[in-house]
PDB file of C-alpha atoms in Angstrom:
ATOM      1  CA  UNK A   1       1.228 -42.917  -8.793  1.00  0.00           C
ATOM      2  CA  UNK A   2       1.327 -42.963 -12.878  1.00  0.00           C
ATOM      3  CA  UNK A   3       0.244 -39.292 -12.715  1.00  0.00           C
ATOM      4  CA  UNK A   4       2.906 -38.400 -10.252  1.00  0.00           C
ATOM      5  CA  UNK A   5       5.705 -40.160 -12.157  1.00  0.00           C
ATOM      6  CA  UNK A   6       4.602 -38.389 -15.856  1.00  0.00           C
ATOM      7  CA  UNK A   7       5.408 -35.163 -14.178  1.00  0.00           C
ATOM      8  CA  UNK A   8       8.280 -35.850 -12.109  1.00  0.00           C
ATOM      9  CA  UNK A   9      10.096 -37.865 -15.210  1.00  0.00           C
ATOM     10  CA  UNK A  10      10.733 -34.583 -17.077  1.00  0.00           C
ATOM     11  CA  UNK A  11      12.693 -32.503 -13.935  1.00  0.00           C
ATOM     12  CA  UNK A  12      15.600 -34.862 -14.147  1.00  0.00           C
ATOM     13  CA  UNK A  13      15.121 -38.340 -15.323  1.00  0.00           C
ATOM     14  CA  UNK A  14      13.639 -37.194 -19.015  1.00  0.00           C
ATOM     15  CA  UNK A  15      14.536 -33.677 -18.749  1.00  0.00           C
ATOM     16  CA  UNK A  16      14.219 -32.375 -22.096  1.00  0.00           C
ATOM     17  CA  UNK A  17      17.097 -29.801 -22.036  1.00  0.00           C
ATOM     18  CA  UNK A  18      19.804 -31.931 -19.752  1.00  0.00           C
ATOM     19  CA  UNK A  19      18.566 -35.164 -20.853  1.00  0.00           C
ATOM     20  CA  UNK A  20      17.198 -35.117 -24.442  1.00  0.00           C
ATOM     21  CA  UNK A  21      19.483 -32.126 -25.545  1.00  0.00           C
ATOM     22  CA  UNK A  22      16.280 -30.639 -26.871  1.00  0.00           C
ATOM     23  CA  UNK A  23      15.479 -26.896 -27.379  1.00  0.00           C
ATOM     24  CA  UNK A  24      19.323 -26.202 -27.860  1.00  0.00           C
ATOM     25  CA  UNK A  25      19.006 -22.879 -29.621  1.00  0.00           C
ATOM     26  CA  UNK A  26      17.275 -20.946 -26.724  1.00  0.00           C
ATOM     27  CA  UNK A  27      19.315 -23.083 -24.321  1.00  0.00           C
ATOM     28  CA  UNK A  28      22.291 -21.141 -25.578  1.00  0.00           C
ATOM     29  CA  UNK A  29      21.267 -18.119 -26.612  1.00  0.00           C
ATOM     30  CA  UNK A  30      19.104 -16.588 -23.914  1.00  0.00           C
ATOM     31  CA  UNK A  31      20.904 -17.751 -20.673  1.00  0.00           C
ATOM     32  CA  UNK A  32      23.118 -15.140 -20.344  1.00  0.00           C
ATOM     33  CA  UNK A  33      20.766 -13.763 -17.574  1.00  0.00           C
ATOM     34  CA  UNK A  34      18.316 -15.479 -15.429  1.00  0.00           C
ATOM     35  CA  UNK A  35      15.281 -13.368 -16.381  1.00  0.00           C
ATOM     36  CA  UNK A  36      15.519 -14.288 -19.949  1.00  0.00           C
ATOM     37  CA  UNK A  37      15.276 -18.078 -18.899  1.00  0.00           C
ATOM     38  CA  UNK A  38      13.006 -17.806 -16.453  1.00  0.00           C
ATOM     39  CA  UNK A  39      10.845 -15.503 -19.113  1.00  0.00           C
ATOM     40  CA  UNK A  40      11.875 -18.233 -21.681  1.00  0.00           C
ATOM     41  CA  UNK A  41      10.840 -21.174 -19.722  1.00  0.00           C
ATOM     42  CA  UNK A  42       7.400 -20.063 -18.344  1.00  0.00           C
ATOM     43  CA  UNK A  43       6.675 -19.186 -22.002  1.00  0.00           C
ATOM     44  CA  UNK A  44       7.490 -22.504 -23.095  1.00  0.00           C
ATOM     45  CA  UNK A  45       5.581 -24.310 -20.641  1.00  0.00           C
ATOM     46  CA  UNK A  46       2.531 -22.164 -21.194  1.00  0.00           C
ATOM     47  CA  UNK A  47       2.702 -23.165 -24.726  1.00  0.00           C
ATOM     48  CA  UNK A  48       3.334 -26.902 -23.813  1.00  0.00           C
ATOM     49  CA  UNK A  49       0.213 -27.147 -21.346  1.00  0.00           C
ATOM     50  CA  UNK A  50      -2.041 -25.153 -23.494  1.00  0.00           C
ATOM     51  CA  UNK A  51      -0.918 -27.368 -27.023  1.00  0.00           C
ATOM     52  CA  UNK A  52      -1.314 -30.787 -24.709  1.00  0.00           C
ATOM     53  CA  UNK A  53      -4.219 -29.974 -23.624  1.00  0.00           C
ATOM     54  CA  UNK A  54      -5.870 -29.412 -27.290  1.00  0.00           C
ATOM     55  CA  UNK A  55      -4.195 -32.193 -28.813  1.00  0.00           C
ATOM     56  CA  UNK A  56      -4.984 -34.503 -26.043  1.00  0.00           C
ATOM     57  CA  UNK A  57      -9.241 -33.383 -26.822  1.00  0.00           C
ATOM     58  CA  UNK A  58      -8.742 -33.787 -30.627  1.00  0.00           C
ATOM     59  CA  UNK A  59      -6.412 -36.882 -31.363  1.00  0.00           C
ATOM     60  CA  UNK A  60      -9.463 -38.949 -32.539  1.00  0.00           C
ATOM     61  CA  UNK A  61     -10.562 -36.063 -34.800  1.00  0.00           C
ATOM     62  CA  UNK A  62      -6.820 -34.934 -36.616  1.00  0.00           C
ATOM     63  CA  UNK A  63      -6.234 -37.034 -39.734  1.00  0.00           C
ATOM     64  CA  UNK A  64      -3.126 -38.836 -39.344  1.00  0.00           C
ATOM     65  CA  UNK A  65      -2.190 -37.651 -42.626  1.00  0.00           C
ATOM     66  CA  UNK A  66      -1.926 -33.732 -41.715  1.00  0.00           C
ATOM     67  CA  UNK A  67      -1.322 -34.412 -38.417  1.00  0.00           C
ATOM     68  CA  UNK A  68       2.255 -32.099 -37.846  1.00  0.00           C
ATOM     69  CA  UNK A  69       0.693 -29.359 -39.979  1.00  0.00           C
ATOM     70  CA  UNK A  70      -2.462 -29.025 -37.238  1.00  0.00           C
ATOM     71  CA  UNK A  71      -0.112 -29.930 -34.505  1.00  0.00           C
ATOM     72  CA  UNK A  72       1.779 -26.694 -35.730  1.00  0.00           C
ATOM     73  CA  UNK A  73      -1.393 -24.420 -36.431  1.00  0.00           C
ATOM     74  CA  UNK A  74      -2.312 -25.252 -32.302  1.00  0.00           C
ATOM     75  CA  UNK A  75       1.050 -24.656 -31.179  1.00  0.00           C
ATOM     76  CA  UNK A  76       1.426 -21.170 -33.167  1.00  0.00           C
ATOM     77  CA  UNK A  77      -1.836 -20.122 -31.676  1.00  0.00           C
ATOM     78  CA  UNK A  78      -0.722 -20.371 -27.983  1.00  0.00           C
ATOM     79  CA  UNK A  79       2.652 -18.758 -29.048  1.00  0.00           C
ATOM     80  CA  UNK A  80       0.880 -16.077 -30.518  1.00  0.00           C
ATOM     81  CA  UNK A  81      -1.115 -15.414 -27.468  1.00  0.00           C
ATOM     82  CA  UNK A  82       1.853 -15.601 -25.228  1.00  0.00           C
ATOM     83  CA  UNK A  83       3.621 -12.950 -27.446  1.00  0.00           C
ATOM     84  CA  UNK A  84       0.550 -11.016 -27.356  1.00  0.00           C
ATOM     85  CA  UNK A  85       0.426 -11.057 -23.747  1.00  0.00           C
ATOM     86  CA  UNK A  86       4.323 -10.487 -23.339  1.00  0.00           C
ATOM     87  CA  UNK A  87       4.291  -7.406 -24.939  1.00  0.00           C
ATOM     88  CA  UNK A  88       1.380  -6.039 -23.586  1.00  0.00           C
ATOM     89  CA  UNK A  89       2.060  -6.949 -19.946  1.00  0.00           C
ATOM     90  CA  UNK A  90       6.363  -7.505 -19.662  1.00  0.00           C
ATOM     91  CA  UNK A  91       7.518  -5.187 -22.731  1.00  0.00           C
ATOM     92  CA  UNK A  92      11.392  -5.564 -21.304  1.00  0.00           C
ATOM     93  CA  UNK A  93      10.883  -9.256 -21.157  1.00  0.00           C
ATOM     94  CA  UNK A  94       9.398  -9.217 -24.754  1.00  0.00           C
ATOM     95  CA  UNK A  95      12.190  -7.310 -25.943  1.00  0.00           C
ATOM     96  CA  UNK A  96      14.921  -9.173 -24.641  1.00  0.00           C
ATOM     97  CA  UNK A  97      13.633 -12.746 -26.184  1.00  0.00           C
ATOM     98  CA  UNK A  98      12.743 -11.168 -29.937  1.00  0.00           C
ATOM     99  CA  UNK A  99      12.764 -13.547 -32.046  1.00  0.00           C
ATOM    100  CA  UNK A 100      13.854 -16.508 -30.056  1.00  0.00           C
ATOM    101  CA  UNK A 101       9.924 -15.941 -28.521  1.00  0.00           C
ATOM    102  CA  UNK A 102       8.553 -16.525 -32.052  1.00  0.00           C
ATOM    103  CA  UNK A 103      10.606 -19.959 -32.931  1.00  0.00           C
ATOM    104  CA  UNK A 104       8.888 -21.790 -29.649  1.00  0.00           C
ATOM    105  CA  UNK A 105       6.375 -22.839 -32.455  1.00  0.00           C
ATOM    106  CA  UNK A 106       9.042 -25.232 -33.914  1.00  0.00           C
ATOM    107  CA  UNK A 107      10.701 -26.068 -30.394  1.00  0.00           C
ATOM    108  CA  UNK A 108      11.530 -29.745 -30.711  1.00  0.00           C
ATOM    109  CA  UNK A 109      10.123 -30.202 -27.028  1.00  0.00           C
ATOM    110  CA  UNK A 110       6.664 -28.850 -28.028  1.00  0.00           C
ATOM    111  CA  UNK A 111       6.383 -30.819 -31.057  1.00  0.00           C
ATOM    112  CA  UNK A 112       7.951 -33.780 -29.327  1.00  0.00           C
ATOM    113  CA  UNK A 113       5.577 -34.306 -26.447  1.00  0.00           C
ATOM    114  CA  UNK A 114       2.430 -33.654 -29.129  1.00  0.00           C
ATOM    115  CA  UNK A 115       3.648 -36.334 -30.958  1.00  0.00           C
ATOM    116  CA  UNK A 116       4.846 -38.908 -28.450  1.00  0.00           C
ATOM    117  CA  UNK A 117       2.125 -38.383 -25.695  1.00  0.00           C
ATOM    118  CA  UNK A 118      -0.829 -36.156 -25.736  1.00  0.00           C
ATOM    119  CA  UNK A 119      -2.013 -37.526 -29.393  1.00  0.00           C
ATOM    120  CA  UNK A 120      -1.779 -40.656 -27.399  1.00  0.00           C
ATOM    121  CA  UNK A 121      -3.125 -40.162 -24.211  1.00  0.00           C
ATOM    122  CA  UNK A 122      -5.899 -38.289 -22.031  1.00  0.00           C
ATOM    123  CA  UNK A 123      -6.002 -34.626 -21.136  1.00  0.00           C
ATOM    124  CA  UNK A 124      -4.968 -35.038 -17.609  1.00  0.00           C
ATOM    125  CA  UNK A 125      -1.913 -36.977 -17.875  1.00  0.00           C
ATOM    126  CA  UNK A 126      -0.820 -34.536 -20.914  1.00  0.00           C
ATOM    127  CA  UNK A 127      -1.272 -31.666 -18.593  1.00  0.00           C
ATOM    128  CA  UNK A 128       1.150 -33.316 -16.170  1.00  0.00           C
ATOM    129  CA  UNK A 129       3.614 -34.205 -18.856  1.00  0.00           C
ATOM    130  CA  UNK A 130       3.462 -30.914 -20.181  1.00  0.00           C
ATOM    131  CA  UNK A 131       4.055 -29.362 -16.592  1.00  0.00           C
ATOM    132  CA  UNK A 132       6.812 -31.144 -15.708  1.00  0.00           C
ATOM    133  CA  UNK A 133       8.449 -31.415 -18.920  1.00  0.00           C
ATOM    134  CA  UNK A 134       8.450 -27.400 -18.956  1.00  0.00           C
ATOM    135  CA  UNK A 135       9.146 -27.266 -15.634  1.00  0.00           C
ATOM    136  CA  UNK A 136      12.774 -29.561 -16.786  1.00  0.00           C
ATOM    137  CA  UNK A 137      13.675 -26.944 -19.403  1.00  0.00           C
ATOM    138  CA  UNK A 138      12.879 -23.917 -16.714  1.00  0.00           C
ATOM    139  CA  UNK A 139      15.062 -25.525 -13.959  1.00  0.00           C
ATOM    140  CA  UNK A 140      17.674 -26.004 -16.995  1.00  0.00           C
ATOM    141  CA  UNK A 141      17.632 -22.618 -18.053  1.00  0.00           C
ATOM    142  CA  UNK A 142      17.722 -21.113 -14.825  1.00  0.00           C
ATOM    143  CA  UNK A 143      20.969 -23.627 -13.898  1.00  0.00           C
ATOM    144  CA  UNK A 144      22.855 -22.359 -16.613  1.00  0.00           C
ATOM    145  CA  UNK A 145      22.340 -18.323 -16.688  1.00  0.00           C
ATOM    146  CA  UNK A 146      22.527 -18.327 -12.799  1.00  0.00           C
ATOM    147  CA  UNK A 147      26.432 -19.828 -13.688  1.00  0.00           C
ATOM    148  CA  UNK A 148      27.022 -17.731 -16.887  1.00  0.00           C
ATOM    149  CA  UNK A 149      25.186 -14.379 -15.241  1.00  0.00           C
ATOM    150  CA  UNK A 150      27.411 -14.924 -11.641  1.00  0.00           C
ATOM    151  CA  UNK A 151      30.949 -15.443 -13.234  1.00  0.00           C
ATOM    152  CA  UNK A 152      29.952 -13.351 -16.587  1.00  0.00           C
ATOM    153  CA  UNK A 153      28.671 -10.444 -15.369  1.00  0.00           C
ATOM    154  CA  UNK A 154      29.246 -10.945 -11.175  1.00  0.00           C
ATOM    155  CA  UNK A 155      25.984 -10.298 -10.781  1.00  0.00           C
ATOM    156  CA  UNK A 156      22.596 -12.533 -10.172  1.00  0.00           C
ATOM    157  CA  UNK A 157      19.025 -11.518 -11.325  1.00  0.00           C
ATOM    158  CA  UNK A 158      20.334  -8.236 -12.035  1.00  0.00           C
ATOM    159  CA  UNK A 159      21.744  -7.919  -8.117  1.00  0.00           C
ATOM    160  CA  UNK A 160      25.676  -6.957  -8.321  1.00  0.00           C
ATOM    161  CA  UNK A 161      27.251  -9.170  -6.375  1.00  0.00           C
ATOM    162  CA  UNK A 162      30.720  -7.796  -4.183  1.00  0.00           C
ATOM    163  CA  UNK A 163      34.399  -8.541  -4.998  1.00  0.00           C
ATOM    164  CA  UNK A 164      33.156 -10.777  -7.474  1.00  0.00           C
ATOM    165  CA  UNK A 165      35.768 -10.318 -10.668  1.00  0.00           C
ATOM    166  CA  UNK A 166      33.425 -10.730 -13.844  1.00  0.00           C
ATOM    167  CA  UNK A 167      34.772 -13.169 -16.428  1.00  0.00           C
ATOM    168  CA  UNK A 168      33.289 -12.150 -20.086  1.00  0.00           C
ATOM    169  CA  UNK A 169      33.589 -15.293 -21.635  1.00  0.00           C
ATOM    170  CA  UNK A 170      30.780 -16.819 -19.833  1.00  0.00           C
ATOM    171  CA  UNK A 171      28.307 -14.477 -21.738  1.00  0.00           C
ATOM    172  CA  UNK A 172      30.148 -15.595 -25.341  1.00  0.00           C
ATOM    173  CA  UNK A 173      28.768 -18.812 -27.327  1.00  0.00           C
ATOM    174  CA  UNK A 174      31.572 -20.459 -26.031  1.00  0.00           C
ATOM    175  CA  UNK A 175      31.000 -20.071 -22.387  1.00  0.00           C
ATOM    176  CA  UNK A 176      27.285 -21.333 -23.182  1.00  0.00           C
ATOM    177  CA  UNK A 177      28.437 -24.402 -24.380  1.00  0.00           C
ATOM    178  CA  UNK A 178      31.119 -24.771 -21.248  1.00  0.00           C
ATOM    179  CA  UNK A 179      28.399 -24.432 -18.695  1.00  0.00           C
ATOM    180  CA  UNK A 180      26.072 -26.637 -20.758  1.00  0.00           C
ATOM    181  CA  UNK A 181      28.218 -29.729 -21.166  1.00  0.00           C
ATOM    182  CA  UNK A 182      29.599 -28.861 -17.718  1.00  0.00           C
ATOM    183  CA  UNK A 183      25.768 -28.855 -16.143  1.00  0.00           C
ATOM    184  CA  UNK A 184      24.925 -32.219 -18.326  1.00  0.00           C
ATOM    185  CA  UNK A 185      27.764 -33.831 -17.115  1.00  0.00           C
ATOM    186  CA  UNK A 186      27.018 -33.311 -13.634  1.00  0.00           C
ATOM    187  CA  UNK A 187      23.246 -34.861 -14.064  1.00  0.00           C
ATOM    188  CA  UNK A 188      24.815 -37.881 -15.361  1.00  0.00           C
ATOM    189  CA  UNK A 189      27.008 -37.749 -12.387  1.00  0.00           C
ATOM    190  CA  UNK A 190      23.584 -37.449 -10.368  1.00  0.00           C
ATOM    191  CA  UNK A 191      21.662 -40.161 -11.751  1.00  0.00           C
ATOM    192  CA  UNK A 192      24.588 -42.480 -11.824  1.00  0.00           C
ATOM    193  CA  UNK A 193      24.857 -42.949 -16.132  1.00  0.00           C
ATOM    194  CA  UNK A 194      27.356 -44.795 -17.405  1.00  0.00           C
ATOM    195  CA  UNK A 195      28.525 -44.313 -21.350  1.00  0.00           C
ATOM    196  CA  UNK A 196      27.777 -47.982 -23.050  1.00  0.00           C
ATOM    197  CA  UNK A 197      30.253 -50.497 -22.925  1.00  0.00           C
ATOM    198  CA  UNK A 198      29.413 -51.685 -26.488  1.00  0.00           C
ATOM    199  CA  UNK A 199      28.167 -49.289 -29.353  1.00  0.00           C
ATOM    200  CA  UNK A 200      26.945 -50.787 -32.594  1.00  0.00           C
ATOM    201  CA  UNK A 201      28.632 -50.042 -36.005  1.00  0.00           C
ATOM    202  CA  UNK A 202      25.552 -51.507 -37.581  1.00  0.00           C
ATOM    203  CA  UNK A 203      24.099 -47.967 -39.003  1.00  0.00           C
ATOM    204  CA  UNK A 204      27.367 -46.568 -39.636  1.00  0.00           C
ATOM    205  CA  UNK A 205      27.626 -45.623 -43.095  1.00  0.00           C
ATOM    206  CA  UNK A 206      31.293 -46.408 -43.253  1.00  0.00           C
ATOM    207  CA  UNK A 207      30.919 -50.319 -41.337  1.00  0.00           C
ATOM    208  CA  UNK A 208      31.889 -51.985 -44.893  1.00  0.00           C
ATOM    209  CA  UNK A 209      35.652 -50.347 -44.812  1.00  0.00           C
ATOM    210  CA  UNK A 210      36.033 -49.646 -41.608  1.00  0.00           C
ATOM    211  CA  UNK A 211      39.020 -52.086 -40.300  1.00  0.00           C
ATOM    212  CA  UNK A 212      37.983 -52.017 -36.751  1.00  0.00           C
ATOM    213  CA  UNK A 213      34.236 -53.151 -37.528  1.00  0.00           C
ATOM    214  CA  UNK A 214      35.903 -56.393 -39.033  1.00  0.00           C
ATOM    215  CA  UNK A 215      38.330 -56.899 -36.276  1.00  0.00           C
ATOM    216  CA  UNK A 216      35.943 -56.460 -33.671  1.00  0.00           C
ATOM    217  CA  UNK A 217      32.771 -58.168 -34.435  1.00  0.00           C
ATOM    218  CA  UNK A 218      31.187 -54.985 -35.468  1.00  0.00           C
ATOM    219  CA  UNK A 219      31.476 -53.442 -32.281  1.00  0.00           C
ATOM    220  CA  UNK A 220      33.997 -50.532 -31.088  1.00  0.00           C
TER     221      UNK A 220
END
């Protein structure tokens, strides 16, 4: 049952992407078509299983003290082989990421989940965290350029779809961050979240002259 529930946590409940509001730069900038996030996603989660994996067998051998650069080093390894293997195999797909297939190396997810779980835990259970976790971000990126490609370009994978009026602003930087706020609002919807009734003024840097933090007990 614990195995089941570290890979199901990251599709919805601790989805990286809709959840976390992790990986934000490739969130918006290669969902304007469903191949790119589909590319983008199974790239990810090669990375993710392949970096878990090696962390998880070497956490009692890194020094804590260069701990982010090796985490970094093993990361850029798989990313390099996944590039490697992109453009030998899917030289569109290659193409179409550039750069943005490079910067997975410093993807907060990857780096995240090396420093939260595997370095903590054993190889199987990392394997299953990484899975679902890049599983999350796939479903995520396939959600939102299914929306933008439909009502940006009226057409799906590719497929044109009939007396379907295309809308370009679903393709611009602004439509991307539409469809993502309109997609995270309807997880919360899902999973029932409520914003917090009370939020602390405690860290705010501006609690000493702030009127309403002495009015209100130091809450807002």
């Amino acid at each position: 049952m614990n195995n089941i529930k570290e890979f199901t946590k990251g599709l919805i409940k601790e989805n990286p992407t809709l959840v976390g509001l992790l990986g934000m730069c490739p969130t918006l900038a290669i969902t304007t078509t469903v191949a790119n996030a589909i590319g983008m996603g199974l790239a990810t989660t090669f990375v993710l299983i392949g970096s878990n994996i090696v962390i998880s067998l070497l956490k009692n051998i890194i020094p804590k003290s260069v701990k982010l650069p090796c985490y970094i080093v093993i990361i850029a390894g798989f990313v390099t082989l996944i590039e490697m293997l992109m453009k030998g195999y899917i030289p569109s797909l290659y193409k179409s990421l550039g750069t943005f297939l490079s910067l997975i190396t410093v993807n907060c997810i990857i780096l995240g989940r090396a420093e939260v779980f595997a370095c903590k835990n054993k190889v199987l259970p990392s394997i299953l965290d990484a899975l679902g976790m890049g599983l999350g971000f796939t479903m995520a990126l396939t959600i939102m350029a299914s929306v933008r490609e439909i009502f940006g370009t009226g057409s799906w994978f590719g497929i044109k779809i009939p007396h379907l009026e295309s809308m370009t602003i679903f393709i611009l930087p602004a439509g991307g961050f539409f469809v993502l706020g309109c997609v995270i609002a309807f997880v919360n919807r899902l999973s029932n979240k409520k914003p917090p009734e009370n939020i602390g003024c405690s860290g705010c840097p501006s609690n000493g002259s702030c009127h309403s933090c002495g009015k209100e007990g130091g809450n807002v």
